[in-house]
Tab-separated table of C-alpha atoms in Angstrom:
chain	number	residue	atom	x	y	z
A	1	MET	CA	86.532	97.043	70.875
A	2	GLN	CA	86.408	93.833	72.853
A	3	VAL	CA	89.103	94.020	75.498
A	4	GLY	CA	90.154	91.151	77.720
A	5	LEU	CA	91.877	91.713	81.044
A	6	ILE	CA	93.648	89.098	83.128
A	7	GLY	CA	94.446	89.980	86.740
A	8	LEU	CA	91.969	91.713	89.060
A	9	GLY	CA	94.279	92.877	91.807
A	10	ALA	CA	94.431	96.411	93.159
A	11	MET	CA	95.463	97.745	89.737
A	12	GLY	CA	93.575	95.452	87.375
A	13	ARG	CA	90.151	96.065	88.906
A	14	GLY	CA	90.365	99.820	88.362
A	15	MET	CA	91.579	99.295	84.814
A	16	ALA	CA	88.693	96.949	84.021
A	17	GLU	CA	86.177	99.392	85.467
A	18	ASN	CA	87.447	102.248	83.322
A	19	LEU	CA	87.586	100.140	80.177
A	20	ALA	CA	83.919	99.250	80.716
A	21	LYS	CA	82.973	102.863	81.459
A	22	ALA	CA	84.582	103.884	78.158
A	23	GLY	CA	82.186	101.555	76.316
A	24	HIS	CA	84.477	98.646	75.554
A	25	ASP	CA	83.161	95.087	75.740
A	26	VAL	CA	85.290	93.797	78.612
A	27	LEU	CA	86.057	90.152	79.382
A	28	ILE	CA	87.848	89.445	82.654
A	29	TRP	CA	89.569	86.470	84.255
A	30	ASN	CA	91.373	86.231	87.580
A	31	ARG	CA	93.806	83.551	88.730
A	32	SER	CA	92.571	83.495	92.323
A	33	GLY	CA	88.825	83.296	91.740
A	34	ASP	CA	86.100	85.785	90.932
A	35	GLY	CA	88.104	88.851	91.974
A	36	GLY	CA	85.482	90.184	94.381
A	37	LYS	CA	82.308	92.037	93.554
A	38	PRO	CA	81.160	92.160	89.910
A	39	ILE	CA	82.401	94.981	87.682
A	40	ALA	CA	79.619	96.823	85.893
A	41	GLY	CA	79.899	96.340	82.147
A	42	ALA	CA	82.487	93.536	82.389
A	43	ARG	CA	81.905	89.808	81.997
A	44	MET	CA	83.791	87.235	84.043
A	45	VAL	CA	84.756	84.224	81.942
A	46	ASP	CA	85.803	80.761	83.070
A	47	THR	CA	89.191	80.442	81.386
A	48	PRO	CA	91.985	82.696	80.100
A	49	VAL	CA	91.572	81.062	76.682
A	50	GLU	CA	88.251	82.889	76.375
A	51	VAL	CA	89.941	86.190	77.168
A	52	PHE	CA	92.367	85.625	74.295
A	53	GLN	CA	89.459	85.600	71.836
A	54	SER	CA	89.223	89.397	72.271
A	55	ASP	CA	90.607	92.129	70.009
A	56	LEU	CA	93.050	93.213	72.696
A	57	VAL	CA	94.183	91.507	75.902
A	58	LEU	CA	95.764	93.346	78.834
A	59	THR	CA	97.520	91.269	81.483
A	60	MET	CA	98.144	92.801	84.902
A	61	LEU	CA	99.926	89.969	86.692
A	62	SER	CA	102.527	90.355	89.421
A	63	ASP	CA	105.762	89.182	87.815
A	64	ASP	CA	107.532	87.202	85.106
A	65	ALA	CA	106.670	83.860	86.716
A	66	ALA	CA	102.942	84.615	86.882
A	67	ILE	CA	102.794	85.651	83.225
A	68	ARG	CA	104.860	82.653	82.169
A	69	SER	CA	102.506	80.326	84.027
A	70	VAL	CA	99.273	81.845	82.731
A	71	VAL	CA	100.284	82.645	79.146
A	72	LEU	CA	103.270	80.631	77.960
A	73	ASP	CA	103.144	77.415	79.983
A	74	ALA	CA	99.379	77.123	79.475
A	75	GLY	CA	99.740	77.464	75.702
A	76	LEU	CA	97.357	80.418	75.425
A	77	LEU	CA	99.030	81.787	72.319
A	78	ALA	CA	98.265	78.636	70.335
A	79	GLY	CA	94.551	79.027	71.044
A	80	ALA	CA	94.375	82.802	70.686
A	81	ARG	CA	92.129	84.477	68.126
A	82	ALA	CA	93.909	85.495	64.936
A	83	GLY	CA	94.657	89.193	65.030
A	84	VAL	CA	94.531	89.573	68.799
A	85	ILE	CA	97.060	91.932	70.402
A	86	HIS	CA	98.454	91.144	73.835
A	87	ALA	CA	99.751	94.028	75.964
A	88	VAL	CA	101.566	93.273	79.222
A	89	THR	CA	100.851	96.182	81.563
A	90	ALA	CA	102.811	94.888	84.568
A	91	THR	CA	106.457	95.510	85.422
A	92	ILE	CA	108.497	92.647	83.995
A	93	SER	CA	112.152	92.079	83.236
A	94	VAL	CA	113.752	93.285	80.035
A	95	ALA	CA	114.893	89.745	79.264
A	96	PHE	CA	111.394	88.318	79.682
A	97	ALA	CA	109.959	91.049	77.464
A	98	GLU	CA	112.306	89.878	74.737
A	99	GLU	CA	111.209	86.280	75.268
A	100	LEU	CA	107.536	87.263	75.144
A	101	ALA	CA	108.023	89.262	71.956
A	102	ALA	CA	109.706	86.282	70.280
A	103	ALA	CA	107.038	83.821	71.454
A	104	HIS	CA	104.218	86.037	70.207
A	105	ALA	CA	105.929	86.600	66.858
A	106	ALA	CA	106.340	82.844	66.427
A	107	ALA	CA	102.622	82.377	67.125
A	108	GLY	CA	101.604	85.211	64.815
A	109	ILE	CA	100.160	87.209	67.716
A	110	GLY	CA	100.654	90.935	68.253
A	111	TYR	CA	102.624	91.897	71.355
A	112	LEU	CA	103.174	95.179	73.201
A	113	SER	CA	104.951	96.026	76.406
A	114	ALA	CA	102.764	98.619	78.109
A	115	PRO	CA	103.694	98.940	81.797
A	116	VAL	CA	101.933	101.642	83.763
A	117	PHE	CA	103.011	104.221	86.318
A	118	GLY	CA	100.482	104.900	89.045
A	119	ARG	CA	99.088	103.530	92.277
A	120	PRO	CA	95.678	101.864	92.743
A	121	ASP	CA	93.962	105.219	93.262
A	122	ALA	CA	95.255	106.363	89.873
A	123	ALA	CA	94.056	103.104	88.292
A	124	ALA	CA	90.589	103.628	89.772
A	125	ALA	CA	90.493	107.212	88.483
A	126	GLY	CA	91.697	106.309	84.989
A	127	GLN	CA	94.818	108.418	85.549
A	128	LEU	CA	97.641	105.965	84.939
A	129	SER	CA	100.571	106.771	82.680
A	130	VAL	CA	100.927	104.081	80.015
A	131	VAL	CA	104.478	103.503	78.771
A	132	VAL	CA	104.273	101.499	75.568
A	133	ALA	CA	106.660	100.128	72.966
A	134	GLY	CA	106.202	97.757	70.047
A	135	ASP	CA	104.720	97.680	66.575
A	136	ALA	CA	103.324	101.096	65.653
A	137	ALA	CA	100.129	99.725	64.088
A	138	ALA	CA	99.451	97.581	67.161
A	139	ILE	CA	99.927	100.610	69.406
A	140	GLU	CA	97.353	102.569	67.395
A	141	THR	CA	94.897	99.688	67.609
A	142	ALA	CA	95.344	99.533	71.377
A	143	ARG	CA	95.317	103.307	71.889
A	144	PRO	CA	91.551	103.645	72.655
A	145	ALA	CA	91.878	101.102	75.450
A	146	PHE	CA	95.035	102.742	76.790
A	147	LYS	CA	93.262	106.095	76.692
A	148	ALA	CA	90.446	104.714	78.845
A	149	ILE	CA	92.823	103.850	81.691
A	150	SER	CA	95.319	106.697	81.513
A	151	ARG	CA	95.988	110.398	81.701
A	152	LYS	CA	98.724	110.102	79.073
A	153	ILE	CA	100.231	107.506	76.746
A	154	TRP	CA	104.001	107.574	76.257
A	155	VAL	CA	105.303	105.775	73.141
A	156	LEU	CA	108.989	104.927	73.543
A	157	GLY	CA	109.869	102.926	70.460
A	158	GLU	CA	109.304	99.848	68.337
A	159	HIS	CA	111.048	97.327	70.590
A	160	PRO	CA	108.892	96.194	73.548
A	161	ARG	CA	111.888	96.024	75.901
A	162	GLN	CA	112.247	99.822	75.663
A	163	ALA	CA	109.065	100.323	77.673
A	164	ASN	CA	110.141	97.768	80.272
A	165	ALA	CA	113.551	99.370	80.720
A	166	ALA	CA	111.916	102.770	81.245
A	167	LYS	CA	109.440	101.390	83.776
A	168	ILE	CA	112.124	99.590	85.761
A	169	ALA	CA	114.327	102.697	85.749
A	170	GLY	CA	111.428	104.880	86.868
A	171	ASN	CA	110.567	102.581	89.768
A	172	MET	CA	114.225	102.531	90.746
A	173	MET	CA	114.226	106.340	90.866
A	174	ILE	CA	111.141	106.349	93.110
A	175	THR	CA	112.963	104.233	95.675
A	176	PHE	CA	115.947	106.572	95.497
A	177	ALA	CA	113.633	109.497	96.276
A	178	ILE	CA	112.102	107.676	99.262
A	179	GLU	CA	115.509	106.803	100.669
A	180	ALA	CA	116.740	110.373	100.116
A	181	MET	CA	113.812	111.817	102.054
A	182	ALA	CA	114.350	109.385	104.924
A	183	GLU	CA	118.057	110.128	105.165
A	184	ALA	CA	117.387	113.870	105.054
A	185	LEU	CA	115.054	113.515	108.034
A	186	VAL	CA	117.866	111.965	110.047
A	187	LEU	CA	119.928	115.129	109.606
A	188	THR	CA	117.146	117.647	110.078
A	189	GLY	CA	115.407	115.848	112.917
A	190	ASP	CA	118.636	115.530	114.873
A	191	ASN	CA	118.932	119.313	114.702
A	192	GLY	CA	115.420	120.162	115.787
A	193	VAL	CA	113.743	120.762	112.428
A	194	THR	CA	110.269	119.239	112.311
A	195	THR	CA	109.394	116.807	109.559
A	196	GLU	CA	106.486	119.009	108.468
A	197	ALA	CA	108.623	122.146	108.226
A	198	PHE	CA	111.363	120.401	106.287
A	199	PHE	CA	109.049	118.785	103.754
A	200	GLU	CA	107.158	122.052	103.261
A	201	LEU	CA	110.488	123.720	102.499
A	202	MET	CA	111.623	121.040	100.063
A	203	LEU	CA	108.290	120.785	98.237
A	204	GLY	CA	108.141	124.548	97.902
A	205	THR	CA	111.692	124.989	96.630
A	206	LEU	CA	113.759	122.126	95.253
A	207	PHE	CA	111.662	118.968	95.081
A	208	GLY	CA	108.113	119.621	93.939
A	209	GLY	CA	106.423	116.791	92.047
A	210	ARG	CA	104.042	113.883	92.511
A	211	ILE	CA	106.546	111.407	93.940
A	212	TYR	CA	107.889	113.770	96.591
A	213	GLU	CA	104.405	115.007	97.461
A	214	THR	CA	102.928	111.512	97.797
A	215	TYR	CA	105.698	109.833	99.726
A	216	SER	CA	106.646	112.767	101.942
A	217	ALA	CA	103.036	112.723	103.165
A	218	SER	CA	103.257	108.996	103.954
A	219	ILE	CA	106.568	109.400	105.755
A	220	ALA	CA	105.415	112.443	107.730
A	221	ALA	CA	102.248	110.644	108.848
A	222	GLY	CA	104.058	107.382	109.522
A	223	LYS	CA	101.355	105.585	107.570
A	224	TYR	CA	102.418	102.895	105.156
A	225	GLU	CA	99.226	101.248	103.943
A	226	PRO	CA	100.182	99.405	100.774
A	227	GLY	CA	99.629	101.321	97.578
A	228	PHE	CA	102.538	99.326	96.189
A	229	ARG	CA	103.706	96.458	98.376
A	230	MET	CA	107.342	96.401	99.338
A	231	GLN	CA	107.668	92.786	98.190
A	232	LEU	CA	106.881	93.954	94.662
A	233	GLY	CA	109.186	96.946	95.015
A	234	LEU	CA	112.044	94.628	95.933
A	235	LYS	CA	111.210	92.527	92.872
A	236	ASP	CA	111.508	95.636	90.691
A	237	LEU	CA	114.892	96.500	92.173
A	238	ARG	CA	116.008	92.973	91.360
A	239	LEU	CA	114.892	93.531	87.772
A	240	ALA	CA	116.884	96.764	87.702
A	241	THR	CA	119.948	94.936	88.999
A	242	GLU	CA	119.571	92.288	86.281
A	243	ALA	CA	119.246	94.964	83.594
A	244	ALA	CA	122.354	96.727	84.882
A	245	GLN	CA	124.309	93.479	84.872
A	246	ALA	CA	123.198	92.810	81.291
A	247	ALA	CA	124.539	96.254	80.374
A	248	GLY	CA	127.833	95.443	82.094
A	249	LYS	CA	127.396	98.264	84.618
A	250	ARG	CA	127.444	98.549	88.408
A	251	LEU	CA	124.912	100.982	89.879
A	252	PRO	CA	126.017	101.856	93.442
A	253	MET	CA	122.839	103.711	94.477
A	254	LEU	CA	120.722	100.811	93.291
A	255	GLU	CA	122.803	98.370	95.305
A	256	ALA	CA	122.450	100.481	98.454
A	257	VAL	CA	118.703	100.963	98.195
A	258	ARG	CA	118.101	97.334	97.271
A	259	THR	CA	120.003	96.325	100.407
A	260	ARG	CA	117.865	98.732	102.457
A	261	MET	CA	114.642	97.323	101.022
A	262	SER	CA	115.824	93.744	101.561
A	263	GLU	CA	116.432	94.604	105.216
A	264	ALA	CA	112.930	96.050	105.506
A	265	VAL	CA	111.340	92.960	103.968
A	266	ASP	CA	113.391	90.737	106.267
A	267	ALA	CA	112.132	92.853	109.188
A	268	GLY	CA	108.559	91.890	108.314
A	269	MET	CA	107.557	94.935	106.256
A	270	GLY	CA	107.025	93.134	102.961
A	271	GLU	CA	103.263	93.740	102.923
A	272	LYS	CA	103.593	97.443	103.761
A	273	ASP	CA	103.963	100.160	101.154
A	274	TRP	CA	107.483	100.341	99.743
A	275	SER	CA	107.884	103.776	101.327
A	276	ALA	CA	108.206	101.947	104.671
A	277	ILE	CA	111.938	101.694	103.999
A	278	ALA	CA	111.893	105.159	105.570
A	279	GLN	CA	110.334	103.706	108.702
A	280	LEU	CA	113.160	101.191	108.952
A	281	LEU	CA	115.837	103.884	108.757
A	282	LEU	CA	114.141	106.288	111.127
A	283	ARG	CA	113.529	103.524	113.671
A	284	LYS	CA	117.197	102.591	113.591
A	285	ASP	CA	118.291	106.147	114.195
A	286	ASP	CA	115.685	107.103	116.840
């Protein structure tokens, strides 16, 4: 099919490359210019309006405000091709997902929430996990494109907000895991257990899994090159806080970790990987 993609950041570029490799006719547009070197099999167009003439459009933009600016404020839905489906693959708020679904319905345009789990290396390898919710027929239409960028597609329901809630909750849990590993190192390090020995023990017994493997390696090496920038991680924790407030609940762990990440950003770590919250804690307790 013809697939449009808006947003050629660290995630969007890999997605566009894999869509083209899978044989789709890919149209791309980037807010900040040409997005770097050309992508084989993809065509850069001059305006986002052209992208919305595709069969399916994926937007990988940083936050609610960016999507609002590019899609809603610019009136893209009014000029979109009849029958196009728009899937937002970024992490956005539950409330904004509801607003987007209503705006698309009013314009007669298909809408899916389809946020992805995975870092830029997973995007480049076509190994993202796509979490999608919305109209079942629209999901089936989009499935070949989702398959091109992912290792698995998870369908969570017919209401787009369901996918956004799951993505926000999952990102929240990742930050909990990072903070837990950092706090554990305070206890073990103070008693002479090496970081390497402790993580080998935990990964081999209680806490195997991709998140613990990936971030324990970053923490042990003290290397925090951004796979997912802490500024964006803090944004996701804000979205989680808003969702909790809408549910009338207080989430104490979320509050604590959000405070920790806010401190790290204020300390100048906003452009580092979000796992650098461990660096902040371990520095304080050295």
